[in-house]
Structures are given as C-alpha cells and as structure tokens.
XYZ file of C-alpha atoms in Angstrom:
651
model
C 30.093 59.822 -57.812
C 32.559 61.151 -54.931
C 30.508 61.387 -51.500
C 31.880 63.944 -49.342
C 30.632 63.043 -46.154
C 29.724 66.271 -43.742
C 28.320 66.047 -40.435
C 27.029 68.473 -37.934
C 26.418 66.756 -33.697
C 25.493 68.657 -31.150
C 25.819 66.862 -27.669
C 24.359 66.132 -24.828
C 22.768 68.795 -22.507
C 24.186 68.680 -18.490
C 21.490 70.586 -17.159
C 18.225 71.194 -17.656
C 19.119 73.994 -19.879
C 20.195 74.435 -23.748
C 20.148 73.929 -27.151
C 21.822 70.782 -28.845
C 22.098 70.949 -32.475
C 23.277 68.164 -35.230
C 24.324 67.978 -38.208
C 25.421 66.224 -40.943
C 26.718 68.002 -44.336
C 27.194 65.405 -46.566
C 28.208 66.924 -50.918
C 28.802 64.685 -53.890
C 30.823 65.652 -56.446
C 32.010 64.083 -59.077
C 33.546 60.957 -59.960
C 37.895 60.089 -60.578
C 39.454 60.204 -57.174
C 38.746 63.620 -55.170
C 39.684 63.528 -51.918
C 37.735 64.393 -49.348
C 38.255 68.379 -47.935
C 41.875 67.967 -44.884
C 39.931 67.454 -41.553
C 36.488 68.277 -42.692
C 35.244 65.053 -40.415
C 37.682 65.715 -36.833
C 39.683 62.650 -37.721
C 42.567 64.216 -36.857
C 41.163 64.356 -33.195
C 41.295 68.733 -33.969
C 40.509 71.639 -35.770
C 42.592 71.485 -38.467
C 41.178 73.841 -41.703
C 37.804 75.305 -39.773
C 38.031 78.971 -38.332
C 36.055 78.516 -34.977
C 34.144 82.201 -33.543
C 33.718 83.335 -30.165
C 31.415 86.070 -29.197
C 27.940 87.205 -27.617
C 24.957 87.259 -27.690
C 22.354 90.199 -27.528
C 19.205 92.045 -28.886
C 19.189 95.447 -30.320
C 15.255 96.311 -30.568
C 13.637 93.698 -31.746
C 16.627 92.134 -33.546
C 18.751 89.491 -32.582
C 22.679 90.087 -32.764
C 25.522 87.582 -32.848
C 28.201 89.396 -32.724
C 30.972 86.373 -33.005
C 35.442 87.331 -33.651
C 37.829 84.660 -34.913
C 40.105 82.755 -32.644
C 43.495 81.572 -32.678
C 42.456 78.665 -31.309
C 39.505 76.878 -29.975
C 38.356 77.287 -26.361
C 37.894 75.287 -24.064
C 34.762 74.739 -23.300
C 33.748 76.819 -26.549
C 35.526 74.282 -27.822
C 35.394 70.128 -27.566
C 36.909 67.481 -29.484
C 34.673 64.373 -28.534
C 35.747 60.460 -29.408
C 32.995 58.204 -30.775
C 32.516 54.509 -28.470
C 31.582 56.353 -25.484
C 28.059 55.289 -25.901
C 27.151 59.328 -24.159
C 23.162 59.185 -24.949
C 21.987 62.685 -25.100
C 20.771 63.259 -21.998
C 17.200 64.862 -22.838
C 16.885 63.625 -26.668
C 18.678 60.370 -25.885
C 19.931 60.049 -29.002
C 23.485 58.987 -29.770
C 25.978 62.257 -28.923
C 27.649 61.455 -31.650
C 26.974 60.762 -34.469
C 25.840 57.724 -36.237
C 27.579 57.125 -39.573
C 30.888 55.653 -38.235
C 33.163 58.253 -38.187
C 35.862 58.472 -34.950
C 35.234 62.234 -33.759
C 32.369 65.017 -32.760
C 32.448 68.659 -31.777
C 31.044 70.708 -29.095
C 30.010 73.892 -30.115
C 29.117 76.269 -26.693
C 28.445 75.102 -23.394
C 25.282 74.127 -20.721
C 27.238 78.444 -18.176
C 24.694 80.054 -19.925
C 26.615 84.235 -19.776
C 25.162 85.611 -22.452
C 27.850 83.589 -25.155
C 28.014 82.028 -28.298
C 30.380 79.945 -30.505
C 30.811 79.371 -33.732
C 32.806 77.599 -36.606
C 33.013 76.801 -40.212
C 34.478 75.457 -42.877
C 35.294 77.110 -46.750
C 35.839 74.239 -49.929
C 35.987 74.963 -53.878
C 33.983 73.329 -55.605
C 36.053 71.724 -58.558
C 36.412 73.100 -61.811
C 34.779 70.307 -63.599
C 31.817 69.182 -61.825
C 27.924 70.772 -62.021
C 26.584 67.980 -60.518
C 26.987 68.378 -56.726
C 24.744 68.837 -53.865
C 24.974 69.425 -50.068
C 23.275 67.677 -47.618
C 23.489 68.393 -43.166
C 22.134 66.746 -40.957
C 20.412 67.990 -37.446
C 19.321 67.789 -34.278
C 17.682 70.149 -31.824
C 16.966 70.889 -28.546
C 15.869 74.096 -26.453
C 15.450 75.439 -23.669
C 12.034 76.933 -24.693
C 11.498 79.995 -21.747
C 8.936 82.283 -22.238
C 10.648 85.075 -24.021
C 10.514 87.269 -27.479
C 11.355 85.499 -30.415
C 14.544 87.583 -30.435
C 15.784 87.196 -26.681
C 15.912 83.560 -27.093
C 18.457 80.521 -27.175
C 19.021 79.360 -30.915
C 20.897 77.311 -33.739
C 21.775 79.089 -37.413
C 22.792 77.663 -39.952
C 24.707 78.927 -42.692
C 25.354 77.981 -46.452
C 27.273 81.118 -48.318
C 28.138 81.066 -51.709
C 31.737 83.299 -51.525
C 32.038 83.484 -54.471
C 28.942 85.510 -55.046
C 28.191 86.510 -51.962
C 24.663 84.738 -52.181
C 22.820 82.374 -49.347
C 22.133 79.132 -50.759
C 18.548 78.086 -49.829
C 16.906 75.912 -48.071
C 20.123 75.524 -46.489
C 20.331 78.834 -44.499
C 17.340 79.164 -41.587
C 17.502 79.650 -38.243
C 15.713 77.638 -34.613
C 14.505 79.942 -32.423
C 13.405 78.738 -29.298
C 9.336 79.180 -27.953
C 8.308 79.112 -31.604
C 6.052 76.278 -33.581
C 9.229 73.509 -35.044
C 8.207 70.888 -36.118
C 8.705 67.608 -35.929
C 9.650 68.133 -32.262
C 9.456 66.417 -28.860
C 8.451 67.405 -25.484
C 11.780 66.221 -23.237
C 10.614 64.661 -20.096
C 13.344 65.524 -17.572
C 13.474 68.989 -17.704
C 15.342 70.597 -14.134
C 12.664 73.775 -13.514
C 9.874 74.590 -15.185
C 11.655 75.959 -17.808
C 10.253 74.024 -21.031
C 12.673 71.696 -23.195
C 12.244 70.598 -27.120
C 14.346 68.267 -29.337
C 14.036 67.199 -32.491
C 15.589 63.804 -32.991
C 18.483 63.283 -36.198
C 17.104 65.140 -39.357
C 18.603 66.376 -42.405
C 18.777 69.089 -44.437
C 19.419 68.578 -48.360
C 21.424 71.691 -51.061
C 21.082 71.317 -54.294
C 24.515 73.118 -56.171
C 24.019 71.613 -59.675
C 25.354 74.768 -60.922
C 28.274 75.914 -59.772
C 31.879 75.071 -60.463
C 34.426 76.345 -59.316
C 32.882 77.956 -56.880
C 33.754 77.753 -52.557
C 30.858 77.890 -50.271
C 31.333 77.875 -47.032
C 29.984 76.419 -43.990
C 28.909 78.179 -41.040
C 27.275 77.083 -37.749
C 27.075 79.085 -34.892
C 25.210 79.514 -31.434
C 23.713 81.007 -29.404
C 21.851 82.048 -25.358
C 19.306 83.540 -24.520
C 20.140 87.249 -24.599
C 19.018 88.138 -20.869
C 21.835 85.484 -20.406
C 20.247 82.576 -18.376
C 18.978 80.306 -21.040
C 22.249 78.510 -23.683
C 22.914 76.751 -26.393
C 25.660 74.005 -27.942
C 26.062 71.661 -30.507
C 27.582 68.428 -31.187
C 29.169 68.497 -34.692
C 30.497 65.163 -36.418
C 32.080 65.495 -39.515
C 31.484 61.902 -41.592
C 34.738 60.071 -43.169
C 33.819 58.155 -46.113
C 33.755 60.046 -49.239
C 32.731 57.280 -51.330
C 31.850 57.623 -54.660
C 28.698 55.493 -54.460
C 26.455 55.132 -51.232
C 26.897 52.465 -48.851
C 26.393 49.145 -50.954
C 25.903 50.019 -54.243
C 28.862 48.367 -54.600
C 28.709 44.967 -54.075
C 31.020 41.621 -54.341
C 30.260 39.300 -57.332
C 29.635 36.221 -53.911
C 27.460 38.454 -52.727
C 23.765 36.559 -51.852
C 22.088 40.178 -50.925
C 22.871 44.125 -51.577
C 21.654 46.632 -48.497
C 21.589 50.059 -50.547
C 22.173 52.893 -48.030
C 20.910 55.957 -48.683
C 22.152 59.160 -46.953
C 20.577 59.556 -43.100
C 18.424 61.534 -41.058
C 15.843 62.383 -42.960
C 12.140 62.060 -42.367
C 10.797 59.769 -45.869
C 12.678 57.634 -47.890
C 10.888 56.039 -51.289
C 12.942 53.939 -53.587
C 13.116 53.577 -56.884
C 13.879 51.516 -60.183
C 16.123 54.423 -62.410
C 12.985 55.333 -63.904
C 11.207 55.716 -61.288
C 7.774 54.275 -62.309
C 8.236 51.482 -60.119
C 8.649 52.137 -56.381
C 11.928 49.049 -54.983
C 10.944 50.134 -50.987
C 10.931 52.473 -48.902
C 13.209 53.184 -45.064
C 16.543 54.415 -44.752
C 18.659 50.813 -46.422
C 17.207 49.070 -49.416
C 17.701 45.149 -49.476
C 17.515 43.633 -52.386
C 18.195 39.698 -52.499
C 20.084 38.219 -55.404
C 22.180 41.549 -56.154
C 21.102 42.690 -59.529
C 22.694 42.980 -62.489
C 26.046 44.640 -61.922
C 25.018 48.016 -63.652
C 21.233 48.578 -62.742
C 20.371 52.626 -61.979
C 17.988 52.986 -58.670
C 17.003 55.944 -57.153
C 16.246 57.768 -54.132
C 13.061 60.800 -53.635
C 14.299 62.057 -49.718
C 12.304 64.456 -47.462
C 13.263 66.820 -45.398
C 11.317 67.441 -41.738
C 8.871 69.909 -42.608
C 10.754 73.747 -43.169
C 13.521 72.908 -43.153
C 15.506 71.687 -46.856
C 14.917 70.878 -49.611
C 13.164 67.554 -50.889
C 15.637 65.917 -53.517
C 16.495 62.273 -55.783
C 20.550 60.492 -55.801
C 20.085 57.403 -57.968
C 23.010 55.313 -56.728
C 23.847 52.990 -59.543
C 24.272 49.329 -58.293
C 27.753 47.005 -59.924
C 29.533 44.061 -58.414
C 33.240 45.366 -58.394
C 33.904 45.816 -55.006
C 36.882 44.501 -53.229
C 37.128 44.248 -49.719
C 40.913 43.981 -47.617
C 40.744 42.452 -44.299
C 42.676 45.171 -42.474
C 44.084 43.816 -38.551
C 46.338 46.844 -38.006
C 49.927 46.887 -37.425
C 52.172 44.789 -35.207
C 50.923 46.354 -31.346
C 52.450 46.100 -27.600
C 50.451 45.843 -24.171
C 51.820 47.676 -21.525
C 50.903 45.254 -17.555
C 47.473 45.055 -19.657
C 47.010 48.329 -20.575
C 44.010 48.246 -23.248
C 45.276 48.780 -26.897
C 43.383 49.354 -30.829
C 43.416 47.534 -33.319
C 42.340 47.101 -36.660
C 42.050 49.959 -39.170
C 39.024 52.765 -39.197
C 34.949 50.667 -40.726
C 33.939 51.365 -43.965
C 30.718 50.775 -43.875
C 28.682 48.242 -45.389
C 31.692 45.546 -43.758
C 30.946 43.119 -41.221
C 34.131 42.600 -39.397
C 34.822 39.729 -37.169
C 37.975 38.687 -34.613
C 39.794 35.276 -34.070
C 39.828 34.393 -30.765
C 37.706 36.859 -29.143
C 39.941 37.182 -26.043
C 41.183 40.269 -23.850
C 39.163 41.863 -26.881
C 36.692 45.296 -26.386
C 34.033 43.644 -29.076
C 34.717 40.776 -31.348
C 33.114 42.401 -34.088
C 33.949 45.518 -34.987
C 37.125 46.525 -37.172
C 38.909 48.670 -34.289
C 37.760 47.041 -30.811
C 40.085 47.590 -28.336
C 42.487 44.644 -27.269
C 44.336 43.848 -23.291
C 45.770 39.907 -23.533
C 47.104 38.291 -20.229
C 49.532 36.719 -23.102
C 51.558 37.634 -25.978
C 48.060 36.682 -29.184
C 47.778 36.046 -32.351
C 44.225 37.907 -33.709
C 43.332 37.240 -37.050
C 40.434 40.263 -38.905
C 37.199 37.839 -41.022
C 36.028 40.743 -43.252
C 33.044 40.450 -45.953
C 30.589 42.742 -47.560
C 26.993 42.808 -45.420
C 26.122 41.019 -48.696
C 28.092 37.302 -47.402
C 30.389 38.040 -50.191
C 34.909 39.244 -50.432
C 35.658 36.983 -47.612
C 39.148 38.316 -46.920
C 41.037 37.987 -43.335
C 44.502 39.496 -42.496
C 46.217 39.131 -39.121
C 48.048 41.345 -36.115
C 50.870 40.593 -33.236
C 49.846 42.515 -29.641
C 53.119 41.882 -27.277
C 52.223 41.815 -24.722
C 54.353 43.038 -21.173
C 54.360 43.664 -17.725
C 56.987 46.155 -16.065
C 57.063 46.461 -12.060
C 55.267 50.247 -10.247
C 56.639 49.272 -7.539
C 59.343 50.401 -5.188
C 61.288 48.600 -2.929
C 61.999 50.252 0.752
C 65.390 49.772 1.778
C 65.835 50.988 5.343
C 63.244 53.664 7.052
C 60.662 56.282 4.996
C 61.097 57.358 7.471
C 64.050 59.433 9.999
C 65.636 61.860 11.187
C 69.107 63.474 10.474
C 72.147 62.511 12.297
C 70.367 59.551 13.287
C 72.508 57.245 11.306
C 69.783 55.784 9.320
C 68.981 56.109 5.549
C 67.137 55.159 3.306
C 67.699 53.447 0.003
C 64.907 53.625 -2.604
C 65.196 50.125 -5.704
C 63.380 49.721 -8.863
C 63.803 46.478 -10.984
C 67.079 46.205 -13.189
C 65.654 47.963 -16.878
C 66.106 49.239 -20.282
C 65.905 53.051 -18.570
C 65.780 54.436 -15.672
C 65.791 57.820 -14.172
C 64.482 58.703 -10.650
C 62.471 62.219 -9.384
C 62.691 63.695 -6.749
C 59.081 66.676 -6.590
C 58.641 66.050 -9.965
C 61.667 66.980 -10.825
C 64.340 64.518 -13.327
C 67.717 64.097 -10.697
C 71.224 64.326 -12.845
C 72.481 60.883 -13.298
C 70.472 58.821 -11.171
C 69.653 55.971 -13.437
C 70.747 52.955 -11.312
C 68.074 50.909 -9.764
C 69.067 51.743 -6.412
C 69.173 55.815 -5.334
C 69.899 56.656 -1.832
C 67.702 59.721 -0.401
C 69.522 62.385 1.423
C 66.340 65.018 0.995
C 62.859 64.886 2.021
C 60.484 64.569 -0.204
C 58.780 62.476 -2.639
C 60.072 60.104 -5.274
C 59.586 58.481 -8.206
C 61.101 57.120 -11.002
C 60.919 57.224 -14.522
C 60.870 52.958 -16.069
C 60.820 52.161 -19.274
C 62.213 47.801 -20.400
C 62.979 45.768 -22.812
C 60.433 45.997 -24.369
C 59.308 49.312 -24.840
C 57.233 49.372 -21.814
C 57.496 53.162 -20.361
C 55.644 53.678 -16.746
C 56.815 55.855 -13.704
C 56.404 54.071 -10.621
C 55.005 54.560 -7.307
C 55.701 57.167 -5.441
C 57.584 56.486 -1.961
C 57.122 59.416 0.331
C 60.521 60.285 2.621
C 60.822 62.431 5.485
C 64.042 63.237 6.781
C 63.757 65.400 10.607
C 65.526 67.606 11.721
C 65.918 68.063 15.617
C 64.471 70.929 17.132
C 66.305 72.560 19.397
C 65.828 72.473 22.974
C 64.098 75.661 25.087
C 64.068 76.592 28.701
C 61.085 76.972 29.507
C 60.197 80.097 31.930
C 59.623 78.896 35.505
C 56.447 78.136 36.857
C 54.763 78.691 39.780
C 52.604 76.865 42.262
C 50.253 76.694 45.018
C 52.281 74.040 47.686
C 49.945 71.163 47.229
C 47.253 72.561 45.006
C 46.716 71.336 40.920
C 48.813 73.127 38.607
C 48.997 72.166 34.706
C 52.224 72.046 33.415
C 52.412 72.391 29.210
C 55.116 70.807 26.963
C 56.407 71.910 23.392
C 53.664 69.218 21.557
C 56.778 68.451 18.620
C 56.894 65.459 18.511
C 54.931 62.510 19.034
C 55.613 61.123 22.404
C 57.549 63.274 26.095
C 59.105 62.114 29.607
C 59.490 64.235 32.100
C 61.808 63.230 34.449
C 62.538 62.813 37.552
C 57.996 62.197 37.537
C 58.921 62.814 41.376
C 55.257 65.344 42.138
C 53.388 64.690 38.369
C 50.448 62.729 38.019
C 51.665 61.142 34.474
C 55.588 61.564 33.273
C 54.310 60.676 29.861
C 51.745 63.236 28.567
C 51.932 66.580 27.562
C 49.843 68.566 29.980
C 50.838 66.462 33.345
C 50.031 67.787 36.396
C 51.438 69.012 39.479
C 50.702 68.875 43.116
C 52.920 68.749 45.736
C 55.349 71.373 48.333
C 59.159 71.543 46.723
C 60.268 73.090 44.037
C 61.817 70.140 41.133
C 64.097 70.839 37.798
C 62.161 69.524 35.216
C 63.575 67.837 31.405
C 61.402 66.479 28.991
C 62.204 64.111 26.790
C 60.313 64.869 23.450
C 60.633 62.673 20.470
C 59.124 62.623 17.603
C 57.236 59.834 15.589
C 60.336 59.995 13.708
C 62.812 59.533 16.586
C 64.107 62.774 16.591
C 64.573 64.047 19.867
C 64.559 66.849 22.027
C 65.383 67.690 25.389
C 64.262 71.115 27.252
C 64.007 71.808 31.226
C 61.417 73.728 32.623
C 61.477 74.655 36.873
C 58.387 74.225 39.000
C 58.461 77.295 42.033
C 57.062 76.272 44.488
C 54.872 79.474 46.795
C 52.470 79.465 49.764
C 50.018 81.975 48.436
C 49.075 84.132 45.006
C 51.602 87.204 44.962
C 51.702 89.934 42.281
C 55.000 92.194 43.264
C 55.986 95.252 40.960
C 59.523 96.598 41.585
C 59.828 99.905 43.778
C 62.388 102.073 40.603
C 63.195 100.731 36.930
C 65.753 102.341 34.660
C 64.870 102.009 31.130
C 68.194 103.498 29.104
C 69.249 100.099 26.950
C 71.682 99.194 28.991
C 69.655 95.568 29.757
C 69.460 96.105 32.375
C 65.961 96.960 34.538
C 65.371 98.324 31.072
C 61.069 96.723 32.073
C 59.004 97.337 35.083
C 56.173 94.792 34.705
C 54.097 92.146 37.296
C 56.615 89.131 39.328
C 53.550 86.100 39.470
C 53.333 83.625 41.662
C 50.907 81.219 41.638
C 49.187 82.991 38.725
C 47.502 81.129 36.110
C 45.995 83.965 34.102
C 47.112 87.810 33.899
C 43.497 89.826 33.560
C 45.078 92.870 33.426
C 48.679 94.762 33.901
C 47.931 98.885 33.856
C 49.882 101.312 34.338
C 49.957 105.934 35.082
C 50.976 109.461 34.879
C 50.795 111.565 37.582
C 47.579 112.967 35.761
C 45.440 109.745 35.723
C 46.470 108.713 31.663
C 47.436 105.304 30.732
C 50.894 105.095 29.504
C 51.195 100.499 29.176
C 48.016 97.886 29.275
C 49.417 94.089 28.697
C 47.730 91.573 30.002
C 50.383 89.111 29.118
C 52.258 88.024 31.837
C 55.779 88.216 30.915
C 55.938 91.703 28.735
C 56.399 94.967 30.397
C 57.052 98.103 29.779
C 59.367 100.121 28.423
C 59.419 104.034 29.282
C 57.520 105.002 25.794
C 54.540 106.198 25.296
C 53.136 107.004 21.312
C 56.673 106.942 20.123
C 57.688 109.172 22.855
C 60.220 108.639 26.820
C 58.390 109.854 29.543
C 59.238 111.925 32.265
C 60.954 110.764 35.232
C 58.234 110.315 37.847
C 56.282 108.109 40.231
C 54.266 106.289 38.406
C 51.005 104.564 39.708
C 49.772 100.126 37.868
C 46.968 98.151 38.710
C 46.990 94.308 38.006
C 44.239 92.124 37.540
C 45.280 88.229 38.241
C 43.623 84.222 38.517
C 45.204 82.165 40.582
C 46.317 78.152 39.765
C 43.529 78.032 42.560
C 40.645 79.628 40.201
C 40.512 82.611 42.576
C 41.214 86.661 40.933
C 43.061 88.939 42.138
C 44.152 92.330 42.471
C 46.454 94.428 44.067
C 47.735 98.355 43.599
C 51.538 100.187 43.279
C 53.680 103.006 42.329
C 57.093 102.222 40.662
C 59.655 105.484 39.791
C 61.307 106.046 36.988
C 65.211 106.812 37.297
C 66.918 108.235 34.000
C-alpha cells in the first residue's frame, strides 16, 4: 500500500485573538511505486501545486459567508512558508507550530490582524484508476478566540473534501469549527490578553474512506476567517508529510533487528492494535513495540478513533516484512565560509536512527541533517540503522572550511577637503574576484584590490576567494567636503562699552576670530564684543575634515542707540536708492517698522532689520508724496526704543 501523508497544521498565535488550525492529510493508495503528488508536502519551499485564496467574511442574515477568490501568488501575511526546526510553539496551546511528522516545511494560513479577512488553500489530485482501496486522513489542531457573538458571526475554520468528479462532499471530512460552539476535546488557554476566552485543541486526526472512488478527482480545501465584526481572527498552519512509503513506519524491518516499532498515523484520540483477525489485542497507543520481531509476513491491524464529532473510526492493516534496506546518506561535500553553518545529510526517514562522528561543530549529532560549522576542514561519518538496531550502514561527507577577510583597509583619510591634496584609497586582500561598489551600485572597471576614492559615498566590495567563498565587505563611508564660499557679514553696531554678542556661521567644528581684540573668546562661534573702537574681524572657520573658509565682519561703535530713516527715496529700479529702510545703530532687535500714506493706511510693515519698502502696495506703484513711518526696537543695552518721522517718495 502506498501512502500519501498530508499534514495541515496551524500556527502560533501572536496575539490574544485567533483560530489555529492544524490539519494532517494522509492518503493510502495502491501498491507499485506511485510518487506523492508534486509538492503536496511544500518541500519545494513554495506553493507550487496549491491554489491560494483571499477574500472577506460577512454575515448574510443568519448565514456566515466567506467570499474567496483565487490569487496568482501567495499573499504576504496570509500565505506564509515556515521552515521546521525552529522549536517554535503555539503561545496558547504550547504545541509545536510544525506538525511532528518529520517533514521540513509548514504554511501559515491567515494572520492576527483581524479586519474581516478570509483565506484559503486547496490541493487537487486524482485517485489512481485501478485503486479502490483509498483512504484519507487529515490532522488538525484548533485554537479559537471565542467572543460572545452569534455562531454565524464567529471566527471559524472550515475543511472540505470534495469529490470533484461527482460534485459531492465526502462525509466525515467536511465540517466547520466555530468559535463559541460546544467543541469536544478543547482546553482553555491560560494566557489571554483581554477578557475574551481562548480555546485550543491539540493535534487530532480525521479519517475519511475514499474506497470505491478509483479514478475520481479529489479536492482538499481549507479555509479560515475572522469574525464578521472585523475584530477577532482565525488562522492556520499547514504541514505536509513527505514520506509516501508503502507501509506504516516500522512495518518494514531489518532481518537483524532486535525489536520492531510499528507507528500508526499521528493524532487520533485512541489506538488499539490487534492481530490480523482482530481477535487478540496486542497493545494500545500510537506505537506498537514487538520484541523480538515477529515472523516476516505477519499482519497487524490498528483501530483508530478520532476526537468525537470530527472524523470516522477506521481500521488500518500493515504487513510486517523483514525487507528493510537502510542506506546512510551524508549528502554531498560542501563548503563552510567564515564558519557559517551549512546543512549536511538528507531529510530524515521515520523509523531510522542517526549518529554523526565527530560531533564537533554540529548542531545535533543525532539527527539526519544537522548544521555543520567546524573550525577546520572536517570529514564527518554518518552511521544509520533502523530503530530496532539492525541494518547498520555508514557514509562520509567532507565540510571544507574557508575564511575570507571582509575588512576594508583605508590608506589616507576617511574624511578630507576637496583640493587639499589629501586622498582615500581602499584596499582588500587579493582575491580571485573583486568588484567595488559605491552606495550599493557597481563601479564599472573597479576590479582590483585597491580603489582610489574620488567622490563621497559608502564603499564596499564583493569578493570571492579561490575556494568559492563570496562575501560583501564591511562598508566604509568616505567624506569629501567642498569648501564653503567666504561671506562678508552685515555690519554690526555696538554701544561703546556695552557687550554685544557676535555670531559666526556654524558650518565647521572650530573657529578663530582675528584679531582677538575687544572679544571675550576669539575661539567661540558667539563671542562677546565690548569696546569703544570700530574693528574689522576675519573669521577663520574649519570643518572636521579641514575645509577652511574665511568670513569678515565689521563692528562699528556708536555712543547711543539710533534709528535713522532717509528723508527721501526713488523706487525706479535703477539700482540706487530703490528701497526705504531704517538704518539701525546699536539695535539688537527690530520690533516693527511701519509706513503709512497720507490717509493713515498701512503701506508696509516688517520686523526684519535689513528689509525695506519698494514703493509698491498690492502690486501697484504708489504715487509720489509724503509718507509717515514709525519704528520700535530693542537696543543692545536691552532697552526699548521708539521713534517716527516722514519721508518723500520721488518718481
């Protein structure tokens, strides 16, 4: 008998809402070497062969409706592939999020976002035309948030096994889990986030008899949905068993075994083992141990009982044969770069025992395919036997270690000023292949172990050594500054013997005022001037990368604070006397400068010390004549000053 094992398993809830579904499908078909349907086990690490669906859920009267449509590709967050071996468990039920059936991948169906989402996946296959002894088993584990909604509004999981040929659903396998309903075998989760109850059911199984359906096409459908109020959610993990062997695990044994361990399909509530006539009980539980092994050709039967209400009772038969042949498979020789773990061996086969020597550098020396990260090149030997101790065999694999330096050496400076004569040269150790990149983009022709930087950016190199190890180096940022343009600051007016704060541009890391006469600190960006004499200062500003610029500032001294406005101006755009503005002596802040026409209408207003009026108002030139102004300011002595006057606009 050929078996297809399809496990559908649901995930760890990451928040307080959810439905977790775990399903395991297990089909038994006819003898003679039929392969498992392609990628029914997700072992390709993708959804090839599966159809993914997305949609919404809503209540139509007292009926729950999942409106699902097929999508061309898995939707991130709704159809997600996970790799086994992480040890992750469901936070509510604490069961593993990958089905304990030995396969390598699981799929998460749905998410914990709510929002009235619904998701589905489906797989379709045809029973061989000459096989009327065909059975289907799927395993499930369910976790629900059970809010106080009506049944048709609750989160749910639905499973369907459809005879596509006859358009009929298969009994015992088509049903719904609905949050809040009376669900047999469920337990209460202890870790909830709010007051909403969370229920879970550990791995269980459903059996379906498909006998008599030879040549029929069967479609497996699994769906989850949020509650219709778009708050509570449901999701599932799906895990498919890859072992499509002709018997139960352990039914084939080695002639030199000292015991036989026959393993029934995982996940039923009760197991009872019998002889072939079902007259003598041999044991209970999923595993039947027979010591010493029985005569080759002995047939045993196991009756399985699913959890109440979810599946049909079933009896399976297995013929025990001493024909097992074991071949150790350590895998192909491989390369470990910079002690990065690499996988050796092959996927485990249920019923076999594995041991690696030496154990140094291995993640686990007692699994079929551990991760290896040895310090030096190592030859590993894999010893494999059956669980009964017979058929001992071995194989070897060589893990070559190679180290490649990811560091980039700098010759010169990491930051410098353009035109200063400084430079930056990056260097890596000579390798088989080198390609330099700037800001992640390949630099054409930059393939030697040295590269002279001519523009600022982040530089790295893709390198490969003679062993085939390829890495990207540690990025290096090179800063090349362009010098700033010198600036002549507007003149400052200081009251004699009154402190006045001066300000240099903050475009560097250091500054030096020259001369330092009448300043409290010549190396400050904000020195205090206090004196009686006018002084022209040069301001030497330097950046951290030694870019230099020299600004200038003239400080004039006055005996008193004054606000002076010219008595006339000519706004004719000839570049001379086109603006009327206040001339400020000893003023720290201009509070306001206003201009009025002869009717008292405001023509212009500003508080900017160097702004002025151009004779326009609302886009129109104002007529010649006399205008009145008023000004208010704060002097460098901290006192308030106000004055007013008039001027003539000439055209």
